[in-house]
Short mmCIF file of C-alpha atoms in Angstrom, two decimals:
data_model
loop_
_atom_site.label_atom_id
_atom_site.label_comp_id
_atom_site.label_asym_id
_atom_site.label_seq_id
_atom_site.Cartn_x
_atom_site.Cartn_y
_atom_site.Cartn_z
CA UNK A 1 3.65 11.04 12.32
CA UNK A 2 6.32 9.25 10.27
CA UNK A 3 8.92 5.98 11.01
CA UNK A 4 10.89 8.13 13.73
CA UNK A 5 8.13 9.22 15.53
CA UNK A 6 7.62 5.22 16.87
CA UNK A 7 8.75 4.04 19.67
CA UNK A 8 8.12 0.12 20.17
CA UNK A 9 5.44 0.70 22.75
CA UNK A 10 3.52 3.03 20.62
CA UNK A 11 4.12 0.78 17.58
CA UNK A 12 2.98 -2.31 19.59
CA UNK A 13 0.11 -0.11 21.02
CA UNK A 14 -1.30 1.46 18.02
CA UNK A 15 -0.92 -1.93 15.21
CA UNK A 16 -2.03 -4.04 18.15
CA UNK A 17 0.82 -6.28 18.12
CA UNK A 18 1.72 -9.68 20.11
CA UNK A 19 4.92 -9.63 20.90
CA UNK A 20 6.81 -12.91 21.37
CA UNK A 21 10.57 -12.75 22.81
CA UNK A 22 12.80 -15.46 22.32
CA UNK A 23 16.83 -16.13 23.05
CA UNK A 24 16.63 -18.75 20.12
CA UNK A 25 14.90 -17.09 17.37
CA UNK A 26 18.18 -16.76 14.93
CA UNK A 27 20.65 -18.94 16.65
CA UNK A 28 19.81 -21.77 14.79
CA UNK A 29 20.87 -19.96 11.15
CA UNK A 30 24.02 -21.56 9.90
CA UNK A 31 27.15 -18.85 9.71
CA UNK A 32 28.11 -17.96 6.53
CA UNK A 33 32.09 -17.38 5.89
CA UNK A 34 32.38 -13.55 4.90
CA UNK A 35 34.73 -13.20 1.89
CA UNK A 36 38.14 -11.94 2.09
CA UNK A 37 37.17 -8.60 0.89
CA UNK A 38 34.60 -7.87 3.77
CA UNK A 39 37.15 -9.54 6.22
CA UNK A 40 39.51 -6.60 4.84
CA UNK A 41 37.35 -3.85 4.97
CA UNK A 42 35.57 -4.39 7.81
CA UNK A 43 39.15 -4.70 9.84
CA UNK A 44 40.11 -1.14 8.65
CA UNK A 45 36.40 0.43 8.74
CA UNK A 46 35.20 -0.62 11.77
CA UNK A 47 37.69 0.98 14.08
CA UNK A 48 37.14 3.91 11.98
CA UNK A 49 33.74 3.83 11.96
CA UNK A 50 34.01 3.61 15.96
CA UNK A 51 36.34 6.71 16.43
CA UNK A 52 34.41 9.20 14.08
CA UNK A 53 31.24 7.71 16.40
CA UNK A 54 27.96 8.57 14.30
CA UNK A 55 25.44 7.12 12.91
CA UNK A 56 26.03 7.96 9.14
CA UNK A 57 29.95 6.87 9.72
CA UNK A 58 28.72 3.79 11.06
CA UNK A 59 26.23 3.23 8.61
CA UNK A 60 28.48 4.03 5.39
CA UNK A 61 31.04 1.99 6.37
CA UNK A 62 30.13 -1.19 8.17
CA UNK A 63 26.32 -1.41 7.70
CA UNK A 64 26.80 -0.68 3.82
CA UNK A 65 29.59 -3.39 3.76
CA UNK A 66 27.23 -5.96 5.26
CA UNK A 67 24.46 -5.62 2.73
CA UNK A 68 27.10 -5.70 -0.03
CA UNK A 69 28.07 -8.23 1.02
CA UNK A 70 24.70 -10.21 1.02
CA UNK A 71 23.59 -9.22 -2.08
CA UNK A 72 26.55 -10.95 -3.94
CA UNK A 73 26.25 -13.98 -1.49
CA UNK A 74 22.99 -14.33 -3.36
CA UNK A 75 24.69 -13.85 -6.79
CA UNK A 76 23.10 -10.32 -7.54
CA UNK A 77 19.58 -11.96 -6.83
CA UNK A 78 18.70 -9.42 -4.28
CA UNK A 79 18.67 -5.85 -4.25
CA UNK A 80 19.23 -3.13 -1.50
CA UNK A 81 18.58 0.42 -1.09
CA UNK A 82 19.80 2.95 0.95
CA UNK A 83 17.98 6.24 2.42
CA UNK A 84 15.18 5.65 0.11
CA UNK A 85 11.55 7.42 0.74
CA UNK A 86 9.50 4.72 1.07
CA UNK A 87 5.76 5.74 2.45
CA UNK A 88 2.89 3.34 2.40
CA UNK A 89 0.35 4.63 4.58
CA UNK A 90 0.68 8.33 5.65
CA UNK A 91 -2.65 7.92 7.67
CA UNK A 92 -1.11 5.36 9.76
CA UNK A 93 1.97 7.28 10.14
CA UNK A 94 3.70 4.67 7.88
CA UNK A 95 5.55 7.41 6.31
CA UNK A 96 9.50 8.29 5.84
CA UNK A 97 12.94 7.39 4.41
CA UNK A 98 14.13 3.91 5.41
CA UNK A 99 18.18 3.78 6.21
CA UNK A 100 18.21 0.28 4.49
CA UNK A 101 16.09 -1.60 3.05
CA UNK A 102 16.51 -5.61 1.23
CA UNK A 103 13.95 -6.36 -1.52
CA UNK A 104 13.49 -10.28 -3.60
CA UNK A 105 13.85 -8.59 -6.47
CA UNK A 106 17.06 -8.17 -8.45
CA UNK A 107 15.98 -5.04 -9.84
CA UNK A 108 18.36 -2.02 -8.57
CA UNK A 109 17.36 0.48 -10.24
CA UNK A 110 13.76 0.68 -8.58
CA UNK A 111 12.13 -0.59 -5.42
CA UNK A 112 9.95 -3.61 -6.27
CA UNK A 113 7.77 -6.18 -3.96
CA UNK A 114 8.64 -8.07 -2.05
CA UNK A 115 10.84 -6.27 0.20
CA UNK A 116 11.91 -8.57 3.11
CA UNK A 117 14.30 -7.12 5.32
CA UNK A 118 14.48 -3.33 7.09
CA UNK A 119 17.61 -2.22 8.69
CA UNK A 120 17.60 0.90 10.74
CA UNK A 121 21.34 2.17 12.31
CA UNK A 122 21.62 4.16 15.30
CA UNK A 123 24.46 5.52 16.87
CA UNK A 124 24.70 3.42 20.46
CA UNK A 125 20.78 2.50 21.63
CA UNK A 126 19.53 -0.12 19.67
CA UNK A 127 15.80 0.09 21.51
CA UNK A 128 15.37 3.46 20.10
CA UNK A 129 15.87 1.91 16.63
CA UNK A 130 13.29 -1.18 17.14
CA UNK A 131 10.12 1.34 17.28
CA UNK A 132 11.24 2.84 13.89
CA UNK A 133 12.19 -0.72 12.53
CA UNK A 134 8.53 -2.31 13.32
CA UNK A 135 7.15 0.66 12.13
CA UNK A 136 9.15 -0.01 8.69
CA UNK A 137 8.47 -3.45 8.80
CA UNK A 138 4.73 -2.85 9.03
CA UNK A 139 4.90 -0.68 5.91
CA UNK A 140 6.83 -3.69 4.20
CA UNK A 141 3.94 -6.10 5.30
CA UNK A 142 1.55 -4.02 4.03
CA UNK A 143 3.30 -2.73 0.41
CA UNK A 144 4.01 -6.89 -0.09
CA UNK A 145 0.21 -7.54 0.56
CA UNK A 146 -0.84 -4.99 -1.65
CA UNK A 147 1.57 -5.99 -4.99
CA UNK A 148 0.02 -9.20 -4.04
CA UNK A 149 3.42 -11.17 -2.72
CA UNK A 150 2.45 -13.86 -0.71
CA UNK A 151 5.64 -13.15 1.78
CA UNK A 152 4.63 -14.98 5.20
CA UNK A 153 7.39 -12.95 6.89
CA UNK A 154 9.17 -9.40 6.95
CA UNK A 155 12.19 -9.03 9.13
CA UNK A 156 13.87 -6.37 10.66
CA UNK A 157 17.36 -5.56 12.39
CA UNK A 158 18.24 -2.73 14.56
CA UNK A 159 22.00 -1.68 14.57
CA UNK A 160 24.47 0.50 15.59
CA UNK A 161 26.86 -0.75 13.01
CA UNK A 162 28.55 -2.72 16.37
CA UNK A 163 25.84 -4.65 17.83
CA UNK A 164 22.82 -5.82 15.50
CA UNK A 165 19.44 -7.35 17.10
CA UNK A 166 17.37 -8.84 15.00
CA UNK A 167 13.12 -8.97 14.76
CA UNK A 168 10.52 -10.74 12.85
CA UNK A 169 6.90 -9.50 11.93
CA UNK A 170 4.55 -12.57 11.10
CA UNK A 171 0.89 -11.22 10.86
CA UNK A 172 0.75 -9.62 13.92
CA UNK A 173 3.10 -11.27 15.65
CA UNK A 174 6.33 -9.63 16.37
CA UNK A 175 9.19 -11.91 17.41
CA UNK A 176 12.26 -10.37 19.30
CA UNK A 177 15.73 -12.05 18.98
CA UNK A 178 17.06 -11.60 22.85
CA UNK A 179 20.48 -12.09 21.77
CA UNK A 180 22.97 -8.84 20.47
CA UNK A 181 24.92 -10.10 18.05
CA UNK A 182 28.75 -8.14 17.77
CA UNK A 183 30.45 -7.07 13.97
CA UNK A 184 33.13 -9.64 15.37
CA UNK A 185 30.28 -12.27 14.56
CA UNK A 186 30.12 -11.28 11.42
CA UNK A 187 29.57 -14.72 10.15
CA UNK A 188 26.91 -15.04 12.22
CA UNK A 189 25.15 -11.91 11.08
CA UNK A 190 25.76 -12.60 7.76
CA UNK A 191 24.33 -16.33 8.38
CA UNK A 192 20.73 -14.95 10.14
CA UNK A 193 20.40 -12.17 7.09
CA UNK A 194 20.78 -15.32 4.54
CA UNK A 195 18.02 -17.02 6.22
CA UNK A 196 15.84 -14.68 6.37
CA UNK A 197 16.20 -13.88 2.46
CA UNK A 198 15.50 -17.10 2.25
CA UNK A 199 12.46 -17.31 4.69
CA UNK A 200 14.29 -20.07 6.64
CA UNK A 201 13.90 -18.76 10.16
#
């Protein structure tokens, strides 16, 4: 079993989750103005991205753009990786290459702890992404825990580049945002991935 084998019943199910939906649990994070360069690109990429339709365009060149974006709101402070293996428990089928992945550490040339958010893309269903994304998120929770970062929350977003939802894993608690936010909102995306770098929501 691996990542993409998940689906958020079985993940719930098997890691004996509570899950906890709630149509405020980002929409308090304060927007954060995207800078001229992302406003560019992500006029001329997006309706790209949309007309080639799958889930590497989409991924390359909006969901790319986004974490770029983040790391230098957080002047370089933060690293991300993309398509990296990243397998913590292969018993627990916590196994597999992550599409994205947003670690503390400003180290780029290496994964380090604590990694804090997990962004799987997928090309139009966002609930088939949120069993792989817990499933990530679980392996974050655990890797933190056993580098010995004392991280009280991992978070996760599922995307298809278009519409982004956005989860939270706290113990065994898993908190679903209810609302889909659109690329249009892109200060608003770019305002609930700031706070959770910085643990604010």
């Amino acid at each position: 079993m691996a990542y993409s084998d998940f689906t958020l019943d079985t993940v719930v199910t098997t890691f004996q989750l509570e899950i906890i939906e709630s149509a405020v649990l980002f929409a308090e994070a304060e927007t954060v103005v995207p800078s001229s360069y992302l406003t560019e690109v992500l006029t001329k990429k997006v309706q790209l991205a949309t007309a080639i339709g799958t889930e590497k365009a989409k991924s390359e060149l909006i969901v790319a753009d986004i974490l770029f974006e983040l790391r230098e709101q957080f002047d370089q402070r933060i690293s991300f990786f993309s398509g990296i293996e990243f397998s913590v428990d292969e018993e627990s089928g916590l196994t597999g290459v992550c599409d994205f992945l947003v670690s503390l550490s400003p180290v780029q040339h290496m994964l380090q702890a604590p990694v804090i958010v997990l962004v799987e893309a997928k090309k139009d269903d966002l609930k088939i992404g949120m069993g792989q994304c817990v499933a990530e998120m679980l392996a974050a929770q655990r890797f933190n825990a056993e580098r010995g970062n004392d991280i009280p929350c991992v978070y996760g977003v599922s995307t298809t580049g278009i519409d982004w939802l956005f989860l939270k894993l706290e113990g065994k608690c898993l908190h679903i945002g209810l609302m889909t936010y659109q690329i249009a909102q892109c200060d608003k995306i770019l305002g609930i991935l700031s706070s959770m770098v910085a643990q604010k929501v």
